[in-house]
Amino acid sequence: MTWNNLLQPDLILEGSILNLTPDIIQRYGLKGLVLDVDETLVPMRVGVASAELQTWVEQIRACASLCLVSNNLSEARIGRIARSLNLPYYLGAAKPSRRKIRAALKSMNLPVHQVGMVGDRLFTDVIAGNRLGMFTILVEPIVHPDAALRSHPIRNFEVWISEILGASITPKKTKIRKP
């Protein structure tokens, strides 16, 4: 698999994960989603799911199985978020390692091509999902309001390196804009 293929998300969603709708999920034939946690579902230092996120999970749960897979090692924090959303979870995933994502896929009992990997990072979430043959969805990071004025240096660096390696950070399928 070339760097271009590894780093190329299938879908780029403008805005947060909250813009991922049941219609979009069904349009791509997805029956499950593996969700990154930090800056995909909640800001980095936040330990609870927002009411908006809880509502989103309930809407998505009606059309897709959900599982959290985080690189974070904090059982207390990630477990609290997962329990508040009533979702199974794996932590310490070390993405782009595929081990914990494979465990999530096994628990969903779905073919890999019917499961989307959703995250905010190219070098962890997108690479891991693409290595497994999943449908990869890149979302904009959710940041804590106190950090909103800062840019996303790691993500910006990943995009820059990806372009040097020949990946055009455009989706394989389409880019979904905010309504």
PDB file of C-alpha atoms in Angstrom, residues 11-179:
ATOM      1  CA  LEU A  11     -14.408  10.922   3.552  1.00  0.00           C
ATOM      2  CA  ILE A  12     -13.480  14.289   5.027  1.00  0.00           C
ATOM      3  CA  LEU A  13     -16.155  15.821   7.175  1.00  0.00           C
ATOM      4  CA  GLU A  14     -16.021  19.561   7.687  1.00  0.00           C
ATOM      5  CA  GLY A  15     -16.705  20.295  11.304  1.00  0.00           C
ATOM      6  CA  SER A  16     -16.974  17.904  14.197  1.00  0.00           C
ATOM      7  CA  ILE A  17     -18.194  14.346  14.350  1.00  0.00           C
ATOM      8  CA  LEU A  18     -21.620  15.770  15.182  1.00  0.00           C
ATOM      9  CA  ASN A  19     -21.967  16.478  11.437  1.00  0.00           C
ATOM     10  CA  LEU A  20     -21.802  12.745  10.683  1.00  0.00           C
ATOM     11  CA  THR A  21     -25.455  11.852  10.149  1.00  0.00           C
ATOM     12  CA  PRO A  22     -27.303   8.544   9.807  1.00  0.00           C
ATOM     13  CA  ASP A  23     -27.918   9.470   6.139  1.00  0.00           C
ATOM     14  CA  ILE A  24     -24.170   9.747   5.478  1.00  0.00           C
ATOM     15  CA  ILE A  25     -23.489   6.472   7.288  1.00  0.00           C
ATOM     16  CA  GLN A  26     -26.166   4.668   5.285  1.00  0.00           C
ATOM     17  CA  ARG A  27     -25.057   6.280   1.995  1.00  0.00           C
ATOM     18  CA  TYR A  28     -21.698   4.498   2.323  1.00  0.00           C
ATOM     19  CA  GLY A  29     -23.162   1.176   3.469  1.00  0.00           C
ATOM     20  CA  LEU A  30     -21.663   1.376   6.952  1.00  0.00           C
ATOM     21  CA  LYS A  31     -23.126  -0.737   9.733  1.00  0.00           C
ATOM     22  CA  GLY A  32     -20.531   0.079  12.396  1.00  0.00           C
ATOM     23  CA  LEU A  33     -18.186   2.848  13.487  1.00  0.00           C
ATOM     24  CA  VAL A  34     -14.960   2.682  15.462  1.00  0.00           C
ATOM     25  CA  LEU A  35     -14.571   6.077  17.108  1.00  0.00           C
ATOM     26  CA  ASP A  36     -11.436   7.799  18.312  1.00  0.00           C
ATOM     27  CA  VAL A  37     -12.006   9.683  21.584  1.00  0.00           C
ATOM     28  CA  ASP A  38      -9.558  12.561  22.178  1.00  0.00           C
ATOM     29  CA  GLU A  39     -10.433  15.566  20.034  1.00  0.00           C
ATOM     30  CA  THR A  40     -12.813  13.416  17.964  1.00  0.00           C
ATOM     31  CA  LEU A  41     -15.540  13.034  20.594  1.00  0.00           C
ATOM     32  CA  VAL A  42     -14.339  15.298  23.386  1.00  0.00           C
ATOM     33  CA  PRO A  43     -11.567  17.876  23.844  1.00  0.00           C
ATOM     34  CA  MET A  44      -8.279  16.446  25.132  1.00  0.00           C
ATOM     35  CA  ARG A  45      -8.664  17.340  28.800  1.00  0.00           C
ATOM     36  CA  VAL A  46     -12.418  16.900  29.120  1.00  0.00           C
ATOM     37  CA  GLY A  47     -13.606  13.808  30.974  1.00  0.00           C
ATOM     38  CA  VAL A  48     -17.329  13.814  30.224  1.00  0.00           C
ATOM     39  CA  ALA A  49     -19.451  13.566  27.113  1.00  0.00           C
ATOM     40  CA  SER A  50     -21.477  16.642  26.237  1.00  0.00           C
ATOM     41  CA  ALA A  51     -25.262  16.483  26.006  1.00  0.00           C
ATOM     42  CA  GLU A  52     -24.883  17.105  22.244  1.00  0.00           C
ATOM     43  CA  LEU A  53     -22.568  14.102  21.919  1.00  0.00           C
ATOM     44  CA  GLN A  54     -24.915  11.904  23.944  1.00  0.00           C
ATOM     45  CA  THR A  55     -27.792  12.853  21.632  1.00  0.00           C
ATOM     46  CA  TRP A  56     -25.611  12.182  18.560  1.00  0.00           C
ATOM     47  CA  VAL A  57     -24.637   8.721  19.867  1.00  0.00           C
ATOM     48  CA  GLU A  58     -28.296   7.826  20.396  1.00  0.00           C
ATOM     49  CA  GLN A  59     -29.133   8.893  16.812  1.00  0.00           C
ATOM     50  CA  ILE A  60     -26.212   6.953  15.329  1.00  0.00           C
ATOM     51  CA  ARG A  61     -26.787   3.872  17.501  1.00  0.00           C
ATOM     52  CA  ALA A  62     -30.095   3.396  15.636  1.00  0.00           C
ATOM     53  CA  CYS A  63     -28.226   2.656  12.388  1.00  0.00           C
ATOM     54  CA  ALA A  64     -24.715   1.522  13.374  1.00  0.00           C
ATOM     55  CA  SER A  65     -22.824  -0.403  16.030  1.00  0.00           C
ATOM     56  CA  LEU A  66     -20.374   1.832  17.894  1.00  0.00           C
ATOM     57  CA  CYS A  67     -17.124   1.195  19.729  1.00  0.00           C
ATOM     58  CA  LEU A  68     -14.505   3.576  21.145  1.00  0.00           C
ATOM     59  CA  VAL A  69     -10.804   2.929  20.485  1.00  0.00           C
ATOM     60  CA  SER A  70      -8.413   5.384  22.103  1.00  0.00           C
ATOM     61  CA  ASN A  71      -4.660   5.737  22.301  1.00  0.00           C
ATOM     62  CA  ASN A  72      -5.188   7.291  25.729  1.00  0.00           C
ATOM     63  CA  LEU A  73      -4.172   5.142  28.700  1.00  0.00           C
ATOM     64  CA  SER A  74      -6.450   6.729  31.304  1.00  0.00           C
ATOM     65  CA  GLU A  75      -8.964   4.073  32.333  1.00  0.00           C
ATOM     66  CA  ALA A  76     -10.652   6.579  34.629  1.00  0.00           C
ATOM     67  CA  ARG A  77     -11.184   9.211  31.923  1.00  0.00           C
ATOM     68  CA  ILE A  78     -11.872   7.064  28.848  1.00  0.00           C
ATOM     69  CA  GLY A  79     -13.969   4.631  30.894  1.00  0.00           C
ATOM     70  CA  ARG A  80     -16.080   7.484  32.293  1.00  0.00           C
ATOM     71  CA  ILE A  81     -16.693   8.848  28.780  1.00  0.00           C
ATOM     72  CA  ALA A  82     -17.546   5.378  27.410  1.00  0.00           C
ATOM     73  CA  ARG A  83     -19.897   4.589  30.295  1.00  0.00           C
ATOM     74  CA  SER A  84     -21.674   7.942  29.920  1.00  0.00           C
ATOM     75  CA  LEU A  85     -22.318   7.001  26.272  1.00  0.00           C
ATOM     76  CA  ASN A  86     -23.035   3.349  27.103  1.00  0.00           C
ATOM     77  CA  LEU A  87     -20.400   2.204  24.586  1.00  0.00           C
ATOM     78  CA  PRO A  88     -17.757  -0.531  24.652  1.00  0.00           C
ATOM     79  CA  TYR A  89     -14.195   0.763  24.590  1.00  0.00           C
ATOM     80  CA  TYR A  90     -10.538  -0.103  24.203  1.00  0.00           C
ATOM     81  CA  LEU A  91      -7.753   2.105  25.464  1.00  0.00           C
ATOM     82  CA  GLY A  92      -4.006   2.157  24.948  1.00  0.00           C
ATOM     83  CA  ALA A  93      -4.540   1.301  21.280  1.00  0.00           C
ATOM     84  CA  ALA A  94      -1.203   2.710  20.060  1.00  0.00           C
ATOM     85  CA  LYS A  95      -2.752   3.557  16.685  1.00  0.00           C
ATOM     86  CA  PRO A  96      -1.726   3.128  13.895  1.00  0.00           C
ATOM     87  CA  SER A  97      -1.389  -0.322  15.458  1.00  0.00           C
ATOM     88  CA  ARG A  98      -4.346  -2.436  14.397  1.00  0.00           C
ATOM     89  CA  ARG A  99      -4.577  -4.784  17.390  1.00  0.00           C
ATOM     90  CA  LYS A 100      -7.270  -2.988  19.441  1.00  0.00           C
ATOM     91  CA  ILE A 101      -9.198  -1.983  16.326  1.00  0.00           C
ATOM     92  CA  ARG A 102      -9.279  -5.643  15.283  1.00  0.00           C
ATOM     93  CA  ALA A 103     -10.681  -6.479  18.730  1.00  0.00           C
ATOM     94  CA  ALA A 104     -13.379  -3.817  18.247  1.00  0.00           C
ATOM     95  CA  LEU A 105     -14.191  -5.201  14.794  1.00  0.00           C
ATOM     96  CA  LYS A 106     -14.446  -8.727  16.208  1.00  0.00           C
ATOM     97  CA  SER A 107     -16.832  -7.527  18.926  1.00  0.00           C
ATOM     98  CA  MET A 108     -19.025  -5.876  16.269  1.00  0.00           C
ATOM     99  CA  ASN A 109     -19.123  -9.071  14.191  1.00  0.00           C
ATOM    100  CA  LEU A 110     -19.272  -7.066  10.951  1.00  0.00           C
ATOM    101  CA  PRO A 111     -17.223  -7.321   7.745  1.00  0.00           C
ATOM    102  CA  VAL A 112     -14.391  -4.802   7.856  1.00  0.00           C
ATOM    103  CA  HIS A 113     -15.649  -2.973   4.744  1.00  0.00           C
ATOM    104  CA  GLN A 114     -18.921  -2.189   6.567  1.00  0.00           C
ATOM    105  CA  VAL A 115     -17.166  -0.420   9.440  1.00  0.00           C
ATOM    106  CA  GLY A 116     -15.898   3.142   9.419  1.00  0.00           C
ATOM    107  CA  MET A 117     -12.883   4.367  11.360  1.00  0.00           C
ATOM    108  CA  VAL A 118     -13.653   7.916  12.523  1.00  0.00           C
ATOM    109  CA  GLY A 119     -10.947  10.188  13.882  1.00  0.00           C
ATOM    110  CA  ASP A 120      -9.231  13.531  13.737  1.00  0.00           C
ATOM    111  CA  ARG A 121      -5.686  12.364  12.952  1.00  0.00           C
ATOM    112  CA  LEU A 122      -4.146  11.185   9.697  1.00  0.00           C
ATOM    113  CA  PHE A 123      -1.131   9.397  11.176  1.00  0.00           C
ATOM    114  CA  THR A 124      -3.111   7.396  13.719  1.00  0.00           C
ATOM    115  CA  ASP A 125      -6.790   6.983  12.855  1.00  0.00           C
ATOM    116  CA  VAL A 126      -6.690   7.161   9.048  1.00  0.00           C
ATOM    117  CA  ILE A 127      -3.566   5.023   8.655  1.00  0.00           C
ATOM    118  CA  ALA A 128      -4.891   2.365  11.058  1.00  0.00           C
ATOM    119  CA  GLY A 129      -8.282   2.229   9.345  1.00  0.00           C
ATOM    120  CA  ASN A 130      -6.795   2.118   5.853  1.00  0.00           C
ATOM    121  CA  ARG A 131      -4.362  -0.642   6.862  1.00  0.00           C
ATOM    122  CA  LEU A 132      -7.371  -2.759   7.820  1.00  0.00           C
ATOM    123  CA  GLY A 133      -9.451  -1.915   4.741  1.00  0.00           C
ATOM    124  CA  MET A 134     -12.003   0.118   6.711  1.00  0.00           C
ATOM    125  CA  PHE A 135     -13.872   3.154   5.389  1.00  0.00           C
ATOM    126  CA  THR A 136     -11.948   6.076   6.912  1.00  0.00           C
ATOM    127  CA  ILE A 137     -13.582   9.323   7.986  1.00  0.00           C
ATOM    128  CA  LEU A 138     -11.502  12.343   8.983  1.00  0.00           C
ATOM    129  CA  VAL A 139     -13.218  14.947  11.159  1.00  0.00           C
ATOM    130  CA  GLU A 140     -12.044  18.292  12.468  1.00  0.00           C
ATOM    131  CA  PRO A 141     -10.710  18.136  16.021  1.00  0.00           C
ATOM    132  CA  ILE A 142     -12.927  19.262  18.882  1.00  0.00           C
ATOM    133  CA  VAL A 143     -10.911  21.565  21.097  1.00  0.00           C
ATOM    134  CA  HIS A 144     -11.541  22.924  24.550  1.00  0.00           C
ATOM    135  CA  PRO A 145     -12.803  26.544  24.391  1.00  0.00           C
ATOM    136  CA  ASP A 146      -9.701  27.674  26.327  1.00  0.00           C
ATOM    137  CA  ALA A 147      -7.511  26.275  23.531  1.00  0.00           C
ATOM    138  CA  ALA A 148      -9.691  27.430  20.634  1.00  0.00           C
ATOM    139  CA  LEU A 149      -7.338  30.238  19.665  1.00  0.00           C
ATOM    140  CA  ARG A 150      -4.420  27.858  19.217  1.00  0.00           C
ATOM    141  CA  SER A 151      -3.941  26.069  15.925  1.00  0.00           C
ATOM    142  CA  HIS A 152      -3.550  22.318  15.592  1.00  0.00           C
ATOM    143  CA  PRO A 153       0.217  21.991  15.107  1.00  0.00           C
ATOM    144  CA  ILE A 154       0.271  18.179  15.065  1.00  0.00           C
ATOM    145  CA  ARG A 155      -2.552  17.923  12.533  1.00  0.00           C
ATOM    146  CA  ASN A 156      -1.032  20.701  10.397  1.00  0.00           C
ATOM    147  CA  PHE A 157       2.305  18.853  10.485  1.00  0.00           C
ATOM    148  CA  GLU A 158       0.615  15.589   9.471  1.00  0.00           C
ATOM    149  CA  VAL A 159      -1.085  17.261   6.503  1.00  0.00           C
ATOM    150  CA  TRP A 160       2.215  18.855   5.433  1.00  0.00           C
ATOM    151  CA  ILE A 161       4.132  15.542   5.659  1.00  0.00           C
ATOM    152  CA  SER A 162       1.298  13.728   3.870  1.00  0.00           C
ATOM    153  CA  GLU A 163       1.491  16.156   0.962  1.00  0.00           C
ATOM    154  CA  ILE A 164       5.278  15.722   0.767  1.00  0.00           C
ATOM    155  CA  LEU A 165       4.732  11.951   0.604  1.00  0.00           C
ATOM    156  CA  GLY A 166       2.377  12.403  -2.339  1.00  0.00           C
ATOM    157  CA  ALA A 167      -1.000  12.201  -0.644  1.00  0.00           C
ATOM    158  CA  SER A 168      -3.454  14.868  -1.597  1.00  0.00           C
ATOM    159  CA  ILE A 169      -5.561  15.314   1.462  1.00  0.00           C
ATOM    160  CA  THR A 170      -8.747  15.115  -0.434  1.00  0.00           C
ATOM    161  CA  PRO A 171     -11.225  12.341   0.218  1.00  0.00           C
ATOM    162  CA  LYS A 172     -11.439   9.263  -1.970  1.00  0.00           C
ATOM    163  CA  LYS A 173     -15.214   9.679  -2.126  1.00  0.00           C
ATOM    164  CA  THR A 174     -16.384  13.199  -1.350  1.00  0.00           C
ATOM    165  CA  LYS A 175     -16.077  16.013   1.119  1.00  0.00           C
ATOM    166  CA  ILE A 176     -19.124  16.698   3.216  1.00  0.00           C
ATOM    167  CA  ARG A 177     -19.563  20.345   4.130  1.00  0.00           C
ATOM    168  CA  LYS A 178     -21.376  21.728   7.119  1.00  0.00           C
ATOM    169  CA  PRO A 179     -25.047  22.454   6.418  1.00  0.00           C
TER     170      PRO A 179
END
